[in-house]
XYZ file of C-alpha atoms in Angstrom:
618
model
C -29.605 34.002 43.405
C -26.044 32.702 43.824
C -23.620 32.620 40.900
C -23.070 29.255 39.220
C -19.919 30.018 37.167
C -16.604 29.520 38.938
C -12.942 29.074 38.068
C -11.625 25.541 37.826
C -8.787 24.436 40.092
C -5.448 24.110 38.349
C -5.241 20.315 38.629
C -8.728 19.951 37.084
C -7.856 22.366 34.273
C -4.680 20.396 33.612
C -6.616 17.145 33.384
C -9.053 18.699 30.911
C -6.137 20.010 28.829
C -4.590 16.555 28.998
C -7.666 15.194 27.271
C -6.791 17.281 24.224
C -3.023 16.809 24.231
C -2.600 13.272 25.642
C -5.003 10.857 24.001
C -2.850 7.724 24.326
C 0.779 6.770 25.142
C 1.800 7.689 21.587
C 0.871 11.311 22.354
C 3.390 11.338 25.206
C 6.028 9.845 22.947
C 5.436 12.557 20.353
C 5.706 15.424 22.843
C 8.829 14.099 24.566
C 10.637 13.309 21.300
C 9.866 16.771 19.924
C 11.159 18.375 23.140
C 14.384 16.403 22.776
C 14.759 17.586 19.173
C 14.135 21.198 20.231
C 16.865 20.757 22.842
C 19.338 20.224 19.958
C 20.125 16.654 20.933
C 22.202 14.458 18.624
C 21.357 11.155 20.345
C 17.817 10.292 21.498
C 16.686 7.036 23.137
C 13.050 5.976 23.509
C 12.259 3.286 26.089
C 8.732 1.935 26.523
C 7.185 -0.860 28.565
C 3.783 -2.476 28.090
C 3.123 -0.319 25.017
C 3.668 2.846 27.072
C 1.094 2.070 29.758
C 3.748 1.343 32.384
C 6.642 3.482 31.138
C 7.529 5.990 28.450
C 11.056 7.326 28.805
C 13.035 9.599 26.507
C 16.747 10.203 27.124
C 18.670 12.853 25.142
C 22.043 14.577 25.198
C 20.621 18.014 24.510
C 21.109 21.367 26.239
C 19.384 20.439 29.490
C 17.596 22.878 31.818
C 18.487 25.058 34.740
C 16.854 24.672 38.154
C 14.348 27.442 37.442
C 13.448 26.157 33.994
C 13.022 22.621 35.279
C 10.275 23.858 37.615
C 8.641 26.273 35.195
C 8.380 23.721 32.363
C 5.554 21.982 34.257
C 3.463 25.145 34.534
C 0.642 25.716 32.044
C 1.409 28.129 29.190
C 5.066 28.318 30.194
C 7.179 28.207 27.015
C 10.553 29.331 25.760
C 9.330 29.675 22.148
C 6.761 32.502 22.385
C 7.225 36.073 23.575
C 4.460 37.842 21.659
C 1.550 36.915 19.354
C 3.589 37.581 16.208
C 5.969 34.773 17.190
C 3.243 32.256 16.315
C 3.903 32.982 12.624
C 7.688 32.597 12.758
C 8.090 29.259 14.523
C 11.060 27.000 13.813
C 10.570 24.563 16.681
C 8.209 21.673 17.457
C 6.493 22.644 20.680
C 5.394 26.175 21.557
C 2.127 26.080 23.509
C 3.506 25.175 26.938
C 0.711 22.678 27.658
C 2.286 19.293 27.012
C 4.414 18.770 30.120
C 1.778 20.249 32.405
C -0.868 17.941 30.898
C 1.369 14.868 31.148
C 2.290 15.626 34.769
C -1.409 15.898 35.653
C -2.243 12.311 34.675
C 0.942 10.326 35.370
C 3.926 9.804 37.641
C 6.724 11.880 36.142
C 10.420 11.679 36.916
C 12.761 14.168 35.250
C 16.545 14.347 35.403
C 18.296 17.200 33.627
C 21.701 18.869 33.582
C 23.301 21.642 31.565
C 26.799 21.196 30.195
C 28.348 24.068 32.167
C 26.839 22.958 35.498
C 28.489 20.489 37.865
C 25.233 19.046 39.229
C 21.856 18.417 37.662
C 18.356 18.419 39.082
C 16.096 15.430 39.849
C 12.348 16.158 40.068
C 9.457 13.781 40.857
C 5.830 14.789 40.203
C 2.701 12.695 40.767
C -0.588 14.025 39.430
C 0.568 17.681 39.242
C 1.939 17.526 42.804
C 5.673 18.067 43.370
C 6.933 15.150 45.454
C 10.636 15.945 45.542
C 13.340 18.103 44.006
C 17.012 17.519 44.719
C 20.420 17.915 43.051
C 22.007 14.857 41.461
C 25.100 13.806 39.534
C 23.884 13.387 35.948
C 25.249 13.373 32.402
C 24.528 16.269 30.075
C 20.986 16.333 28.719
C 17.538 15.342 29.952
C 15.855 12.070 30.937
C 12.076 12.234 31.095
C 10.207 9.169 32.436
C 6.397 8.966 32.425
C 5.023 6.068 34.491
C 1.501 4.729 35.093
C -0.239 6.858 32.499
C -3.861 7.805 33.385
C -3.452 6.390 36.907
C -5.893 8.971 38.253
C -8.317 8.792 35.305
C -9.357 5.110 35.179
C -12.077 5.792 32.600
C -9.510 7.093 30.127
C -7.194 4.162 30.857
C -9.989 1.689 30.157
C -10.468 3.223 26.712
C -6.918 2.330 25.652
C -6.647 -0.404 23.036
C -4.590 -3.582 23.190
C -0.817 -3.479 23.500
C -0.424 -4.304 19.818
C -2.517 -1.324 18.757
C -0.906 1.113 21.195
C 2.567 -0.072 20.238
C 1.772 0.502 16.561
C 0.759 4.101 17.296
C 3.987 4.636 19.245
C 6.052 3.252 16.381
C 4.229 5.570 13.962
C 5.097 8.640 16.052
C 8.695 7.503 16.466
C 9.104 6.967 12.727
C 7.649 10.378 11.885
C 10.073 12.224 14.141
C 13.031 10.061 13.070
C 12.361 10.579 9.359
C 12.188 14.340 9.775
C 15.618 14.452 11.483
C 18.157 12.094 9.877
C 20.952 14.144 11.509
C 20.013 12.665 14.918
C 20.783 9.137 16.139
C 17.544 7.481 17.292
C 17.123 4.193 19.148
C 13.934 2.571 20.430
C 13.487 -0.218 22.990
C 10.273 -2.062 23.854
C 10.157 -4.317 26.925
C 13.947 -4.531 26.938
C 14.427 -5.490 23.258
C 15.777 -3.129 20.615
C 13.291 -2.331 17.846
C 15.086 0.449 15.946
C 18.672 1.664 15.794
C 18.897 4.526 13.313
C 22.375 6.048 12.940
C 22.979 9.550 11.588
C 22.501 9.464 7.800
C 20.846 11.223 4.881
C 17.123 11.225 4.119
C 17.234 8.240 1.765
C 19.243 6.039 4.108
C 17.009 6.952 7.049
C 13.924 5.833 5.089
C 15.633 2.567 4.116
C 16.742 1.926 7.727
C 13.199 2.413 9.009
C 11.256 0.412 6.413
C 14.040 -1.998 5.345
C 13.115 -4.594 2.725
C 13.448 -3.442 -0.874
C 12.706 0.172 -0.024
C 15.845 1.465 -1.730
C 14.852 -0.101 -5.058
C 11.448 1.548 -5.208
C 12.466 5.131 -4.367
C 12.538 7.830 -7.052
C 14.041 11.205 -6.007
C 12.012 14.413 -6.280
C 13.520 17.893 -6.077
C 12.150 21.314 -6.980
C 13.228 24.738 -5.664
C 10.907 27.719 -6.103
C 10.186 30.988 -4.329
C 7.103 29.460 -2.724
C 8.494 26.113 -1.576
C 11.675 24.056 -1.646
C 10.602 20.490 -2.310
C 12.712 17.373 -1.917
C 12.121 13.762 -1.054
C 11.255 10.461 -2.663
C 8.272 8.773 -4.266
C 7.643 5.088 -4.875
C 7.546 3.424 -8.255
C 4.016 2.499 -9.378
C 4.725 -1.230 -9.421
C 5.434 -1.117 -5.663
C 2.106 0.515 -4.769
C 0.024 -0.980 -1.970
C -3.592 -1.133 -0.904
C -3.031 0.814 2.316
C -1.665 4.302 2.919
C 0.973 3.331 5.473
C 3.998 4.751 3.640
C 2.773 8.254 2.843
C 4.477 11.140 4.634
C 4.418 14.913 4.265
C 6.859 17.023 6.266
C 6.554 20.798 6.324
C 9.541 22.535 7.907
C 10.532 19.160 9.445
C 7.090 18.682 10.998
C 4.871 15.740 10.008
C 1.467 16.849 8.708
C -1.646 15.344 7.139
C -3.113 17.033 4.082
C -5.801 15.538 1.876
C -5.306 18.404 -0.576
C -1.597 17.700 -1.109
C -2.316 13.960 -1.241
C -4.714 14.630 -4.101
C -1.895 16.428 -5.944
C 0.313 13.336 -5.617
C -2.457 11.049 -6.846
C -3.054 13.367 -9.810
C 0.618 13.023 -10.784
C 0.258 9.218 -10.762
C -2.850 9.323 -12.952
C -2.886 6.389 -15.352
C 0.014 4.601 -13.624
C -1.762 2.931 -10.691
C -4.291 0.133 -10.454
C -7.709 0.819 -8.959
C -7.451 1.263 -5.206
C -3.633 1.268 -5.184
C -1.756 3.839 -3.104
C 1.789 5.021 -3.923
C 4.508 5.528 -1.337
C 5.923 9.008 -0.869
C 8.248 10.758 1.566
C 8.128 14.463 0.734
C 9.820 17.316 2.588
C 8.486 20.826 2.008
C 10.397 23.853 3.243
C 8.250 27.004 3.206
C 8.646 30.440 4.851
C 7.213 30.209 8.406
C 5.007 33.270 7.913
C 3.125 31.562 5.036
C 1.676 28.784 7.218
C -0.442 28.528 10.359
C 0.250 25.401 12.417
C -1.839 26.424 15.421
C -5.155 25.127 14.097
C -5.186 21.625 15.631
C -4.303 20.360 19.142
C -1.886 17.749 17.783
C -0.393 20.193 15.237
C -0.756 17.639 12.409
C -2.833 19.981 10.230
C -1.485 23.172 8.667
C -3.125 26.065 6.884
C -1.198 27.310 3.819
C -1.459 30.804 2.388
C -1.328 29.638 -1.245
C -2.505 26.028 -1.498
C -3.200 26.199 -5.245
C 0.415 27.053 -6.078
C 1.687 24.258 -3.810
C -0.693 21.823 -5.512
C 0.580 22.725 -8.981
C 4.265 22.625 -7.984
C 3.927 19.286 -6.216
C 2.021 17.675 -9.078
C 4.406 18.881 -11.792
C 7.544 17.975 -9.804
C 6.363 14.394 -9.269
C 5.340 14.049 -12.912
C 8.777 15.314 -13.950
C 10.556 12.785 -11.722
C 8.425 9.889 -12.968
C 9.312 10.813 -16.555
C 12.963 11.662 -15.902
C 13.706 8.275 -14.339
C 11.725 6.338 -16.964
C 9.051 5.299 -14.490
C 6.230 6.636 -16.655
C 5.663 4.915 -20.016
C 7.460 6.387 -23.026
C 5.471 8.006 -25.836
C 6.646 5.452 -28.405
C 4.884 2.576 -26.671
C 4.237 0.744 -29.998
C 7.936 0.433 -30.796
C 8.828 -3.061 -32.003
C 11.991 -4.300 -30.223
C 12.573 -6.777 -33.062
C 13.597 -3.850 -35.276
C 16.476 -2.879 -32.984
C 20.024 -3.493 -34.187
C 21.317 -6.848 -32.871
C 24.013 -6.570 -30.228
C 26.724 -8.225 -32.338
C 26.153 -5.803 -35.241
C 26.036 -2.548 -33.281
C 29.684 -1.580 -33.870
C 30.023 -2.917 -37.427
C 30.040 -0.792 -40.570
C 27.381 -1.361 -43.190
C 28.389 -3.499 -46.209
C 27.272 -1.898 -49.446
C 26.263 -4.211 -52.365
C 28.456 -4.211 -55.474
C 26.899 -3.280 -58.855
C 28.064 -4.757 -62.174
C 26.792 -3.567 -65.572
C 26.961 -5.580 -68.839
C 27.769 -2.843 -71.373
C 27.509 -5.228 -74.376
C 23.920 -6.228 -73.554
C 21.396 -5.256 -76.309
C 17.733 -5.506 -75.229
C 16.563 -5.367 -78.894
C 18.549 -8.352 -80.109
C 16.870 -11.730 -80.499
C 19.403 -13.341 -78.190
C 18.738 -11.556 -74.879
C 21.142 -13.645 -72.853
C 24.009 -11.807 -71.127
C 27.435 -11.951 -72.732
C 29.736 -14.777 -71.831
C 32.194 -12.478 -70.096
C 29.493 -11.006 -67.858
C 27.935 -14.412 -67.124
C 31.267 -15.873 -66.122
C 32.260 -12.927 -63.928
C 28.901 -12.456 -62.187
C 26.666 -14.693 -60.113
C 24.147 -14.917 -62.950
C 22.058 -18.068 -62.951
C 19.855 -19.120 -65.828
C 16.310 -19.596 -64.676
C 14.236 -22.364 -66.059
C 11.264 -21.410 -68.254
C 8.082 -21.111 -66.225
C 4.887 -22.628 -67.557
C 2.332 -20.237 -69.008
C -0.652 -19.047 -66.966
C -3.024 -21.206 -69.015
C -1.523 -24.325 -67.402
C -2.880 -23.284 -64.019
C -6.415 -24.159 -65.118
C -5.635 -27.573 -66.602
C -7.860 -30.241 -64.980
C -9.830 -27.681 -62.974
C -13.146 -28.584 -64.618
C -12.799 -32.279 -63.809
C -11.811 -31.531 -60.192
C -14.802 -29.201 -59.823
C -17.185 -31.920 -60.836
C -15.706 -34.286 -58.248
C -15.992 -31.610 -55.503
C -19.627 -30.931 -56.408
C -20.472 -34.634 -56.267
C -18.782 -34.976 -52.859
C -20.609 -31.917 -51.523
C -23.935 -33.207 -52.719
C -23.402 -36.552 -51.014
C -22.303 -34.885 -47.738
C -25.308 -32.569 -47.786
C -27.616 -35.524 -48.003
C -25.953 -37.125 -44.989
C -26.122 -33.961 -42.904
C -29.689 -33.206 -43.862
C -30.857 -36.637 -42.908
C -29.173 -36.446 -39.466
C -30.654 -33.067 -38.464
C -34.059 -34.507 -37.670
C -33.147 -37.562 -35.647
C -35.171 -37.825 -32.448
C -32.232 -38.277 -30.049
C -30.708 -35.001 -31.267
C -33.893 -33.063 -30.531
C -34.049 -34.159 -26.892
C -31.480 -31.927 -25.221
C -30.857 -31.309 -21.522
C -32.396 -28.094 -20.210
C -29.805 -25.520 -19.025
C -30.066 -25.059 -15.254
C -28.144 -21.778 -14.701
C -27.543 -18.601 -16.668
C -24.994 -15.847 -16.116
C -26.137 -12.246 -16.611
C -23.634 -9.438 -17.282
C -20.887 -11.588 -15.744
C -22.210 -10.563 -12.344
C -25.358 -12.503 -11.505
C -26.298 -16.171 -11.799
C -29.961 -16.997 -12.448
C -31.289 -20.440 -11.591
C -34.920 -21.629 -11.916
C -36.703 -23.005 -8.858
C -40.182 -24.436 -8.357
C -41.776 -21.169 -7.291
C -39.902 -18.981 -9.809
C -36.200 -18.170 -9.957
C -33.287 -17.223 -7.722
C -30.764 -14.490 -8.664
C -27.331 -14.880 -7.044
C -24.563 -12.294 -6.728
C -21.570 -14.410 -7.754
C -18.958 -12.353 -5.839
C -20.835 -12.316 -2.534
C -21.765 -15.975 -2.894
C -18.145 -16.972 -3.439
C -17.079 -14.839 -0.449
C -19.513 -16.787 1.755
C -18.225 -20.138 0.453
C -14.555 -19.232 0.952
C -15.201 -17.635 4.340
C -16.763 -20.776 5.784
C -14.042 -22.953 4.255
C -11.246 -20.871 5.831
C -13.046 -20.616 9.156
C -13.561 -24.385 9.267
C -9.907 -25.023 8.409
C -8.706 -22.701 11.183
C -11.095 -24.222 13.703
C -10.325 -27.869 12.883
C -6.634 -27.076 12.157
C -6.503 -29.599 9.313
C -6.034 -27.388 6.260
C -4.455 -28.890 3.164
C -1.529 -27.156 1.463
C 0.060 -27.221 -1.950
C 3.852 -27.253 -1.811
C 5.810 -24.865 -4.018
C 8.664 -26.163 -6.145
C 10.750 -23.133 -5.128
C 10.042 -21.127 -1.936
C 8.532 -17.701 -2.526
C 10.312 -14.743 -0.894
C 8.236 -11.633 -0.127
C 9.660 -8.403 1.286
C 7.863 -6.254 3.875
C 8.633 -3.500 6.344
C 9.678 -4.428 9.874
C 6.192 -3.619 11.232
C 4.507 -5.820 8.637
C 6.920 -8.705 9.289
C 6.179 -8.465 13.013
C 2.457 -8.552 12.267
C 2.852 -11.646 10.059
C 4.850 -13.334 12.804
C 1.917 -12.834 15.205
C -0.488 -14.230 12.596
C 1.736 -17.183 11.673
C -0.218 -19.830 13.596
C -3.593 -18.736 12.248
C -2.291 -18.490 8.686
C -0.736 -21.939 8.885
C -4.169 -23.289 9.860
C -5.517 -21.975 6.546
C -2.835 -23.810 4.529
C 0.168 -21.460 4.488
C 3.598 -22.920 5.208
C 6.241 -20.417 6.371
C 9.784 -21.636 5.931
C 11.310 -18.556 7.579
C 10.294 -15.128 8.895
C 13.233 -12.736 8.983
C 13.680 -9.025 9.706
C 12.499 -7.728 6.323
C 11.136 -10.739 4.425
C 9.184 -13.966 4.737
C 9.851 -17.250 2.936
C 6.728 -19.221 1.964
C 6.987 -22.836 0.830
C 3.306 -23.831 0.838
C -0.035 -22.238 -0.036
C -3.711 -23.061 0.560
C -5.142 -25.194 -2.243
C -7.355 -22.404 -3.603
C -4.589 -19.756 -3.670
C -2.280 -19.400 -6.672
C 1.294 -18.189 -6.459
C 0.426 -14.977 -8.302
C -2.309 -14.154 -5.766
C -0.291 -14.654 -2.605
C 1.229 -11.152 -2.445
C -2.209 -9.547 -2.973
C -3.826 -11.729 -0.291
C -1.186 -10.942 2.345
C -1.100 -7.253 1.433
C -4.852 -6.865 1.869
C -4.698 -8.879 5.089
C -2.043 -6.524 6.504
C -4.145 -3.572 5.407
C -7.231 -4.938 7.211
C -5.212 -5.520 10.381
C -3.283 -2.252 10.406
C -5.394 -1.051 13.354
C -4.385 -4.070 15.382
C -4.958 -7.795 15.806
C -8.035 -8.760 17.844
C -7.178 -10.256 21.225
C -9.828 -12.966 20.976
C -8.656 -15.963 18.927
C -12.081 -16.368 17.298
C -12.185 -12.696 16.320
C -8.679 -13.035 14.906
C -9.650 -16.077 12.827
C -12.838 -14.339 11.728
C -10.896 -11.273 10.535
C -8.375 -13.387 8.618
C -11.104 -15.509 6.999
C -13.032 -12.402 5.910
C -9.963 -10.722 4.457
C -8.835 -13.788 2.510
C -12.355 -14.495 1.253
C -12.685 -10.957 -0.060
C -9.278 -11.145 -1.790
C -9.848 -14.521 -3.457
C -13.538 -14.285 -4.349
C -14.643 -14.213 -7.984
C -14.665 -10.616 -9.139
C -17.538 -8.978 -10.962
C -16.933 -9.314 -14.699
C -15.533 -12.851 -14.549
C -17.064 -15.317 -17.010
C -18.154 -18.641 -15.503
C -18.858 -21.812 -17.423
C -22.105 -23.643 -16.828
C -20.310 -26.201 -14.662
C -18.686 -23.453 -12.553
C -22.045 -21.752 -12.122
C -23.680 -24.952 -10.894
C -20.814 -25.679 -8.470
C -21.039 -22.179 -7.001
C -24.818 -22.507 -6.525
C -24.497 -25.917 -4.861
C -21.647 -24.779 -2.581
C -23.537 -21.649 -1.546
C -26.646 -23.480 -0.420
C -24.462 -26.022 1.381
C -23.178 -23.221 3.662
C -24.479 -22.685 7.188
C -25.626 -19.137 6.403
C -26.117 -18.874 2.630
C -28.369 -15.818 2.853
C -25.652 -13.226 3.566
C -22.005 -12.669 2.725
C -19.344 -12.495 5.499
C -19.951 -8.733 5.497
C -23.700 -9.127 6.142
C -24.854 -8.293 2.617
C -27.475 -10.429 0.790
C -26.068 -13.075 -1.522
C -29.253 -13.807 -3.476
C -32.864 -12.761 -4.036
C -35.843 -14.779 -5.223
C -38.599 -13.860 -7.648
C -41.765 -15.933 -7.746
C -43.910 -16.539 -10.802
C -46.574 -14.341 -9.198
C -44.092 -11.454 -9.035
C -43.364 -11.884 -12.726
C -47.061 -12.042 -13.547
C -47.588 -8.752 -11.719
C -44.882 -7.123 -13.807
C -46.649 -8.162 -17.013
C -50.093 -7.201 -15.780
C -49.220 -3.510 -15.591
């Protein structure tokens, strides 16, 4: 029997490895940016076209490579970071496995230009699908230029699995921001289809965060700093009032490497306990510096997960440091929360001395004498005023008996009138109540066969969903104009997303006066949206669309209508008057699909009289 196990060819092995390392264009961006940082560059440019599908290029002014290194860097498991197994636990660089460039070269057209500072000429290499096409000397500036074209050209199945340009571009921006935030000492620029998206000069950590997210980021940052033997912690957290529904602005960096850790995130949320609304997520940008031998970063292909030696100590330090910062900068509520500000000293009296009252004593006054008036000398010199004699307490009851009789007679007459009116026939015939609200959650309405029980939140979602969808389809939504335009601040990514949604949102009733780099100006709202709800509606809409906007216009309108209906629907626990209950019932059964909510959950159930009889027959 012949053997069935055989060694894979190198180009097949590289393509399989590429499946782990290169999942989308953003993976290429991450690897190339990290290589540029490891090369000690001070200026890094990222150029992409068609969301990285056509081109991903990174240009740096780093150390460059020699002729030999430029060829070896494309070989599998060729690395300058590892010499022995122990080196895995003392890493200070980004890449170390030696798989990234080999994997990228296996599934794309790669063009690399590199030159060292001491050399007169550089090297220009072209590789297509792991095959060396050409290698020749060239006149180049110091550093390396790495261009990846036609990603997945030889794996069409993988290329077909890529998302839309909007989604892929968002992933690229995420990777770019993570590397840029970890290294504020490097100048980063990013270009997409010829237009500049980011220009981040060399700065400190705080300024780098503000330059990336813009808006009112600087106002909401609270510094955090704690130095211990286990970890040196620094960074910034967001004030509770600026919390959001999504987790877009949450970053952990360990030894300048972005990581994801649900355990450390739980420590942050524990520090914010009691300060956030339900479902709200705080912003944080935290940099942890730990000894390299206390962590293991080689547990995930993308190196975004890390194993710590002492997670419990890190949890406690992180939680206490954030709590301390929230209290130190008066973000957390003070203990004396019942203090009455009306008892504070007025501003105009703060620097004045207290005026003490003067005391005068009449030494000639004799309390046992019949004449108990003060002496003439004391009366003339003091502010004494003679009070008039008050009537005795017996005078308070004069005429009370006569008034009581009059009140009793009036009460008796009124009682007769009321008693006679209680039994009139037209008062007995009252209209039967049609709807009842139970636990401020369900509405019960009788029908011929029994009764219908309606979930008020889901029913209102269905009503609003069909209203918004109709408005966007017909494009005749009515708006309510604001007396003063409302200015809302967002990050550059969120503003770009709102700009793409502008037409669809205007069909629901929004009126955008201006959309700028870090804010939007709204002058009109849909008729069923209040000014206080607008920020919540748009925030939840951005959260629902953070994975990308659907390409199909109907799918886009459907997503917007669902998100707005969920944000504006009546919440469980809201009291409804009888008129509001009836209107909701009528509007629900006037919908095209009243049986289910926009999220395919039942809006009501029915119970027949027979069902009730069965319950009582047990």
